[in-house]
Short mmCIF file of C-alpha atoms and ligand atoms in Angstrom, two decimals:
data_model
loop_
_atom_site.label_atom_id
_atom_site.label_comp_id
_atom_site.label_asym_id
_atom_site.label_seq_id
_atom_site.Cartn_x
_atom_site.Cartn_y
_atom_site.Cartn_z
CA MET A 1 -8.44 60.27 12.66
CA LEU A 2 -8.72 56.39 12.44
CA LYS A 3 -6.50 53.99 10.84
CA ILE A 4 -7.86 51.03 9.16
CA ALA A 5 -6.34 48.09 7.16
CA VAL A 6 -8.70 47.36 3.87
CA SER A 7 -9.34 44.99 1.23
CA ALA A 8 -7.27 47.13 -1.63
CA CYS A 9 -9.91 46.17 -4.18
CA LEU A 10 -12.65 48.26 -1.73
CA LEU A 11 -10.57 51.41 -2.23
CA GLY A 12 -11.32 50.77 -5.83
CA GLU A 13 -7.92 49.75 -6.57
CA PRO A 14 -7.71 47.73 -9.96
CA ILE A 15 -6.12 44.86 -8.38
CA ARG A 16 -8.86 41.98 -8.24
CA TYR A 17 -7.88 38.96 -10.61
CA ASP A 18 -9.58 40.76 -13.83
CA LYS A 19 -7.66 44.04 -13.07
CA THR A 20 -10.66 45.50 -12.11
CA GLY A 21 -11.61 47.62 -8.55
CA GLN A 22 -14.63 47.30 -6.45
CA ARG A 23 -14.71 50.73 -4.65
CA ASP A 24 -17.03 50.97 -1.63
CA ARG A 25 -18.43 54.59 -1.34
CA PHE A 26 -19.57 54.26 2.43
CA ILE A 27 -15.88 53.14 3.20
CA THR A 28 -14.30 55.53 1.03
CA ASP A 29 -16.72 58.33 1.23
CA LYS A 30 -18.16 58.17 4.69
CA LEU A 31 -15.68 56.90 6.87
CA GLY A 32 -12.80 58.36 4.52
CA LYS A 33 -13.23 61.69 6.62
CA TYR A 34 -12.17 60.03 9.57
CA ALA A 35 -9.84 57.59 8.57
CA SER A 36 -6.79 56.72 6.25
CA PHE A 37 -6.52 53.25 4.95
CA ILE A 38 -3.79 50.68 5.23
CA PRO A 39 -4.35 49.03 2.06
CA PHE A 40 -3.63 45.03 1.66
CA CYS A 41 -3.68 42.42 -1.01
CA PRO A 42 -2.15 39.14 -0.53
CA GLU A 43 -3.50 37.78 -3.95
CA HIS A 44 -1.86 40.49 -5.77
CA LEU A 45 1.72 40.34 -3.86
CA ALA A 46 1.52 36.36 -4.49
CA PHE A 47 0.28 36.56 -8.23
CA GLY A 48 0.30 39.79 -9.60
CA THR A 49 -2.54 41.37 -11.28
CA PRO A 50 -4.41 40.18 -13.75
CA ARG A 51 -4.06 36.19 -12.49
CA GLU A 52 -5.76 33.10 -12.59
CA THR A 53 -8.48 32.70 -10.04
CA ILE A 54 -8.00 30.24 -6.73
CA ARG A 55 -10.08 28.59 -4.90
CA ILE A 56 -9.82 26.88 -1.36
CA VAL A 57 -9.57 23.06 -1.49
CA LEU A 58 -9.53 20.73 1.83
CA ASP A 59 -7.66 18.10 1.39
CA ASN A 60 -8.22 15.64 4.79
CA GLU A 61 -8.91 18.95 7.01
CA ARG A 62 -5.93 20.61 4.81
CA LYS A 63 -6.47 23.98 3.31
CA LYS A 64 -5.00 23.85 -0.20
CA VAL A 65 -4.88 26.86 -2.55
CA ILE A 66 -5.67 25.86 -6.10
CA THR A 67 -5.59 27.48 -9.35
CA VAL A 68 -8.93 27.28 -10.88
CA PHE A 69 -8.12 26.25 -14.62
CA SER A 70 -4.36 25.00 -14.50
CA LYS A 71 -5.19 23.12 -10.54
CA ASN A 72 -1.99 24.45 -9.54
CA ASP A 73 -0.93 23.82 -5.80
CA VAL A 74 -0.38 27.56 -5.03
CA THR A 75 -0.62 27.32 -1.45
CA GLN A 76 2.87 28.23 -0.33
CA ALA A 77 2.99 31.70 -2.25
CA MET A 78 -0.31 32.17 -0.71
CA ASN A 79 0.83 31.57 3.12
CA ASP A 80 3.99 33.70 2.45
CA ALA A 81 1.76 36.64 1.01
CA ILE A 82 -0.63 36.20 3.94
CA ALA A 83 2.73 36.45 6.35
CA HIS A 84 3.99 39.63 4.81
CA GLU A 85 0.35 41.66 4.55
CA LEU A 86 -0.03 40.64 8.31
CA HIS A 87 3.24 41.97 9.19
CA ASN A 88 2.29 45.15 6.92
CA ILE A 89 -1.06 45.87 9.20
CA GLN A 90 0.45 44.44 12.34
CA SER A 91 3.27 47.44 12.06
CA GLU A 92 0.53 50.18 11.89
CA GLU A 93 -1.74 51.68 14.66
CA ILE A 94 -4.93 50.16 13.05
CA CYS A 95 -8.58 50.32 14.82
CA GLY A 96 -9.86 47.75 12.18
CA ILE A 97 -10.04 45.86 9.81
CA ILE A 98 -12.50 45.86 6.35
CA LEU A 99 -12.41 42.82 4.22
CA LYS A 100 -13.84 42.10 0.69
CA SER A 101 -16.48 39.70 0.64
CA LYS A 102 -16.23 36.02 -0.73
CA SER A 103 -13.04 35.96 -2.14
CA PRO A 104 -10.91 33.31 -0.93
CA SER A 105 -8.13 35.61 0.82
CA CYS A 106 -10.46 38.33 2.40
CA GLY A 107 -13.97 36.61 2.98
CA LEU A 108 -15.39 36.94 6.41
CA GLY A 109 -17.67 33.75 6.68
CA SER A 110 -18.42 34.16 3.25
CA THR A 111 -15.85 32.64 1.27
CA LYS A 112 -16.67 28.68 -0.11
CA TYR A 113 -14.73 25.97 0.37
CA TYR A 114 -14.60 22.92 -2.00
CA SER A 115 -13.63 19.26 -1.32
CA GLY A 116 -12.71 18.14 -5.28
CA GLU A 117 -15.13 20.25 -7.29
CA MET A 118 -17.62 19.54 -4.38
CA SER A 119 -18.51 22.76 -2.53
CA GLU A 120 -18.32 22.23 1.40
CA GLY A 121 -20.04 25.25 2.57
CA LYS A 122 -18.96 29.02 3.43
CA LYS A 123 -16.24 29.84 5.86
CA ASP A 124 -13.57 32.74 6.47
CA GLY A 125 -10.68 33.27 3.29
CA LEU A 126 -7.44 32.59 4.48
CA PHE A 127 -6.23 35.79 5.39
CA ALA A 128 -9.70 36.56 6.66
CA LEU A 129 -8.83 33.74 9.56
CA THR A 130 -4.90 34.86 10.18
CA CYS A 131 -6.12 38.16 10.71
CA LYS A 132 -8.89 37.09 13.48
CA GLU A 133 -6.46 35.25 15.09
CA HIS A 134 -4.21 37.97 15.48
CA PHE A 135 -6.23 40.34 16.52
CA VAL A 136 -8.76 39.52 19.01
CA ASP A 137 -11.44 41.16 20.05
CA PHE A 138 -10.79 43.67 17.10
CA PRO A 139 -13.31 45.63 14.86
CA ILE A 140 -12.98 43.24 11.84
CA GLU A 141 -16.11 42.89 9.12
CA GLU A 142 -16.71 42.60 5.12
CA GLU A 143 -18.24 44.96 3.22
CA ALA A 144 -21.11 42.70 2.21
CA ARG A 145 -22.33 42.54 6.17
CA LEU A 146 -21.98 46.27 6.32
CA ILE A 147 -25.06 46.80 4.46
CA ASP A 148 -27.24 45.54 6.97
CA PRO A 149 -27.64 49.00 9.05
CA TRP A 150 -27.22 47.23 12.59
CA LEU A 151 -24.13 45.49 11.86
CA ARG A 152 -22.67 48.76 10.40
CA GLU A 153 -24.01 50.54 13.26
CA ASN A 154 -22.32 48.21 16.03
CA PHE A 155 -19.25 48.40 13.66
CA VAL A 156 -18.35 52.11 13.50
CA MET A 157 -19.53 52.37 17.22
CA GLN A 158 -16.88 49.46 18.11
CA LEU A 159 -14.08 51.51 15.72
CA PHE A 160 -14.31 54.77 17.30
CA ALA A 161 -14.38 53.50 21.01
CA TYR A 162 -11.72 51.02 20.46
CA HIS A 163 -9.54 53.84 18.53
CA ASP A 164 -10.29 55.98 21.76
CA ALA A 165 -8.91 53.06 24.15
CA MET A 166 -5.95 52.93 21.66
CA ARG A 167 -5.56 56.38 22.73
CA LEU A 168 -5.84 56.27 26.39
CA GLN A 169 -3.40 53.62 26.52
CA LYS A 170 -1.00 55.42 24.82
CA LYS A 171 -0.82 58.57 26.81
CA ILE A 172 -2.79 57.63 30.36
CA LYS A 173 -0.51 59.25 33.13
CA THR A 174 -3.04 59.87 36.15
CA MET A 175 -5.98 57.40 37.79
CA GLN A 176 -8.22 60.52 37.55
CA GLU A 177 -7.78 60.15 33.20
CA LEU A 178 -8.98 56.66 33.43
CA VAL A 179 -12.18 57.55 36.07
CA ALA A 180 -12.95 60.10 33.17
CA PHE A 181 -12.55 57.89 30.41
CA HIS A 182 -15.18 55.37 32.14
CA THR A 183 -17.40 57.71 33.18
CA ALA A 184 -17.89 59.07 29.65
CA TYR A 185 -18.38 55.40 28.37
CA LYS A 186 -20.78 54.04 31.04
CA PHE A 187 -24.02 54.27 29.37
CA LEU A 188 -22.24 52.84 25.81
CA LEU A 189 -20.90 49.94 28.07
CA GLN A 190 -24.32 49.45 29.94
CA SER A 191 -25.73 49.31 26.50
CA LYS A 192 -23.55 46.17 25.37
CA HIS A 193 -22.73 44.62 28.35
CA GLU A 194 -24.57 44.86 31.77
CA THR A 195 -22.24 42.42 33.85
CA ASN A 196 -19.09 43.39 31.96
CA TYR A 197 -20.31 47.42 32.68
CA ARG A 198 -20.33 46.51 36.34
CA LEU A 199 -16.75 45.17 36.22
CA LEU A 200 -15.16 47.78 34.45
CA GLY A 201 -16.57 50.22 37.12
CA LYS A 202 -15.03 47.30 39.77
CA ILE A 203 -11.71 47.96 38.17
CA VAL A 204 -11.43 51.88 37.87
CA ALA A 205 -13.02 51.67 41.95
CA ASN A 206 -9.47 49.84 42.39
CA HIS A 207 -9.92 48.69 45.86
CA ASP A 208 -6.87 46.85 46.04
CA LYS A 209 -4.82 49.62 45.51
CA ARG A 210 -3.28 47.96 42.57
CA THR A 211 -0.74 50.52 40.25
CA LEU A 212 -2.09 52.25 37.24
CA GLN A 213 -0.24 49.96 34.98
CA GLU A 214 -2.02 46.97 36.02
CA ILE A 215 -5.50 48.77 36.43
CA THR A 216 -5.15 50.21 33.00
CA GLN A 217 -4.28 46.86 31.21
CA GLU A 218 -6.75 45.06 32.80
CA TYR A 219 -9.40 47.66 32.24
CA ILE A 220 -8.54 48.22 27.88
CA ALA A 221 -8.46 44.10 27.74
CA LEU A 222 -12.00 44.11 29.15
CA PHE A 223 -13.37 47.24 27.63
CA LYS A 224 -12.61 46.02 24.00
CA LYS A 225 -14.68 42.93 24.62
CA THR A 226 -17.18 44.78 25.86
CA ILE A 227 -17.24 47.03 22.84
CA ALA A 228 -16.95 43.83 20.54
CA THR A 229 -20.75 42.73 21.86
CA LYS A 230 -23.30 43.63 19.98
CA GLY A 231 -26.28 46.01 20.82
CA SER A 232 -29.96 45.56 20.65
CA ILE A 233 -33.16 47.30 21.20
CA SER A 234 -34.25 46.21 24.68
CA LYS A 235 -30.63 46.59 25.93
CA THR A 236 -30.50 50.47 24.37
CA VAL A 237 -34.04 50.64 25.98
CA ASN A 238 -33.16 49.97 29.16
CA VAL A 239 -29.96 52.31 29.01
CA LEU A 240 -32.72 55.34 27.60
CA GLN A 241 -34.90 54.69 30.62
CA HIS A 242 -32.07 54.80 32.98
CA LEU A 243 -31.16 58.04 31.09
CA VAL A 244 -34.27 59.52 31.70
CA GLY A 245 -34.04 59.15 35.27
CA PHE A 246 -31.40 61.94 35.54
CA PHE A 247 -33.84 64.21 34.56
CA LYS A 248 -36.76 63.27 36.26
CA LYS A 249 -37.08 65.88 38.79
CA GLU A 250 -36.28 68.78 36.18
CA LEU A 251 -38.57 67.67 33.44
CA GLU A 252 -41.79 69.30 33.09
CA GLY A 253 -44.65 66.91 32.90
CA ASN A 254 -45.21 67.33 28.91
CA GLU A 255 -41.27 66.71 28.49
CA LYS A 256 -41.47 63.83 30.16
CA ARG A 257 -44.47 61.89 28.30
CA GLU A 258 -42.87 62.63 25.22
CA LEU A 259 -39.56 61.19 26.33
CA HIS A 260 -41.38 57.50 27.29
CA LEU A 261 -43.28 57.74 24.34
CA GLN A 262 -40.63 58.30 22.18
CA ILE A 263 -38.97 55.26 23.87
CA GLU A 264 -41.53 52.94 23.38
CA GLU A 265 -41.87 54.07 19.56
CA PHE A 266 -38.06 53.36 19.52
CA ARG A 267 -38.79 49.86 21.30
CA ASP A 268 -41.93 49.26 18.50
CA GLU A 269 -39.73 50.02 15.56
CA ILE A 270 -41.69 52.87 14.66
CA ILE A 271 -38.79 55.81 14.92
CA PRO A 272 -35.33 55.64 14.83
CA LEU A 273 -32.99 56.14 17.95
CA ILE A 274 -31.29 59.09 16.78
CA ALA A 275 -34.91 60.95 17.26
CA VAL A 276 -34.93 59.80 20.78
CA MET A 277 -31.14 60.94 21.33
CA SER A 278 -31.92 64.43 20.08
CA THR A 279 -34.68 64.88 22.22
CA ILE A 280 -32.73 63.75 24.91
CA GLU A 281 -29.76 66.23 24.01
CA PHE A 282 -32.03 68.84 23.73
CA LEU A 283 -33.55 68.15 27.05
CA ALA A 284 -30.04 67.61 28.53
CA LYS A 285 -28.68 71.38 27.04
CA LYS A 286 -31.80 72.90 28.26
CA TYR A 287 -31.05 71.84 31.70
CA ASN A 288 -27.39 71.66 31.40
CA THR A 289 -27.24 67.85 32.64
CA THR A 290 -23.12 68.28 31.77
CA TYR A 291 -23.12 64.35 33.02
CA LEU A 292 -25.46 63.16 29.96
CA LEU A 293 -23.94 65.73 27.29
CA GLY A 294 -20.06 64.29 27.71
CA GLN A 295 -21.69 60.59 27.78
CA LYS A 296 -20.07 58.65 24.59
CA PHE A 297 -23.63 56.79 24.48
CA LEU A 298 -25.47 60.35 22.94
CA ASN A 299 -22.39 60.99 20.46
CA PRO A 300 -20.23 57.39 20.30
CA TYR A 301 -19.05 58.86 16.41
CA PRO A 302 -19.49 61.97 14.02
CA LYS A 303 -23.26 62.40 13.61
CA ASP A 304 -22.92 63.31 9.98
CA LEU A 305 -22.32 59.32 9.54
CA SER A 306 -26.02 59.52 10.17
CA LEU A 307 -25.82 55.64 11.45
CA ARG A 308 -28.96 55.98 13.86
CA SER A 309 -31.23 57.56 11.17
CA PHE A 310 -32.73 54.04 10.05
CA ILE A 311 -35.38 51.85 11.44
CA GLN A 312 -33.61 48.79 11.23
CA GLU A 313 -30.30 49.58 13.04
CA GLY A 314 -31.89 48.35 15.93
CA LYS A 315 -32.39 44.77 16.66
S1 SF4 B 1 -10.67 40.74 -2.22
FE1 SF4 B 1 -8.70 40.48 -1.30
S2 SF4 B 1 -7.26 39.35 -1.84
FE2 SF4 B 1 -8.98 40.03 -3.87
S3 SF4 B 1 -8.74 41.66 -4.86
FE3 SF4 B 1 -9.36 42.38 -2.97
S4 SF4 B 1 -7.99 42.48 -1.39
FE4 SF4 B 1 -6.85 41.42 -3.21
#
């Protein structure tokens, strides 16, 4: 089971300034089938609930936290609570963080900054900023961005891949395990970043005969960076055509034509990716192509999350 740190209000906890929650059904009902959640709320910890609203005010580049009505400077209390919540989530084996948009603490690029009473544009909330500094190449998103099917698919794919990498790093004992891991992730990595995919292949080949520990460390670091890259329709089409190459000899003429037609329709945003993937999986089973059936690219996360069923999932 995955462990994800989540803004407590998104889990429905009545912990916002006005004692309400803002439950996100995708997180609690869909991801909740496969993940346990580590809730955090720096504002509740610092000021209790209900509380006066706060805003971030820039003072010569310094970020101050000021209460909106009483104009008190509560920066220190906020920083202490952030450090405490950071320590809490760092002590858990989390594979992702989901933040609540627009909040002075949790917004990811959606938090309003002020200079006096004037708006200074939108940036990261203070806790989001701290998370980004401490969790590099890590799955971090805010719930409002996850409404976009493309971002949601990329994020969930990254979550599950990151979790797999954590498990591998923990239990790996032999080089064969690393090779098997890379083999299963080949096409998915290629669909993210062609150059990194090739570099990862070179690391696994281990021509310099380095130790398993050294190789694994280098591999996992680049793997995490690669899966943090967003996919695109053109990169996915490229990998799909590559996949078809594995069938070339076995496929009957009409099967080959149908598959190429489906790939073109996916590229032209007429059909969703799931349609092409289902056909490939059906044919891989028909011709017993075990190498393809074991590819994470075909099933990177549980099917019932149905993230590849939207035309808008590709960009
Ligand atoms: S957005 Fe963050 S700080 Fe605000 S209530 Fe939710 S968890 Fe707490």
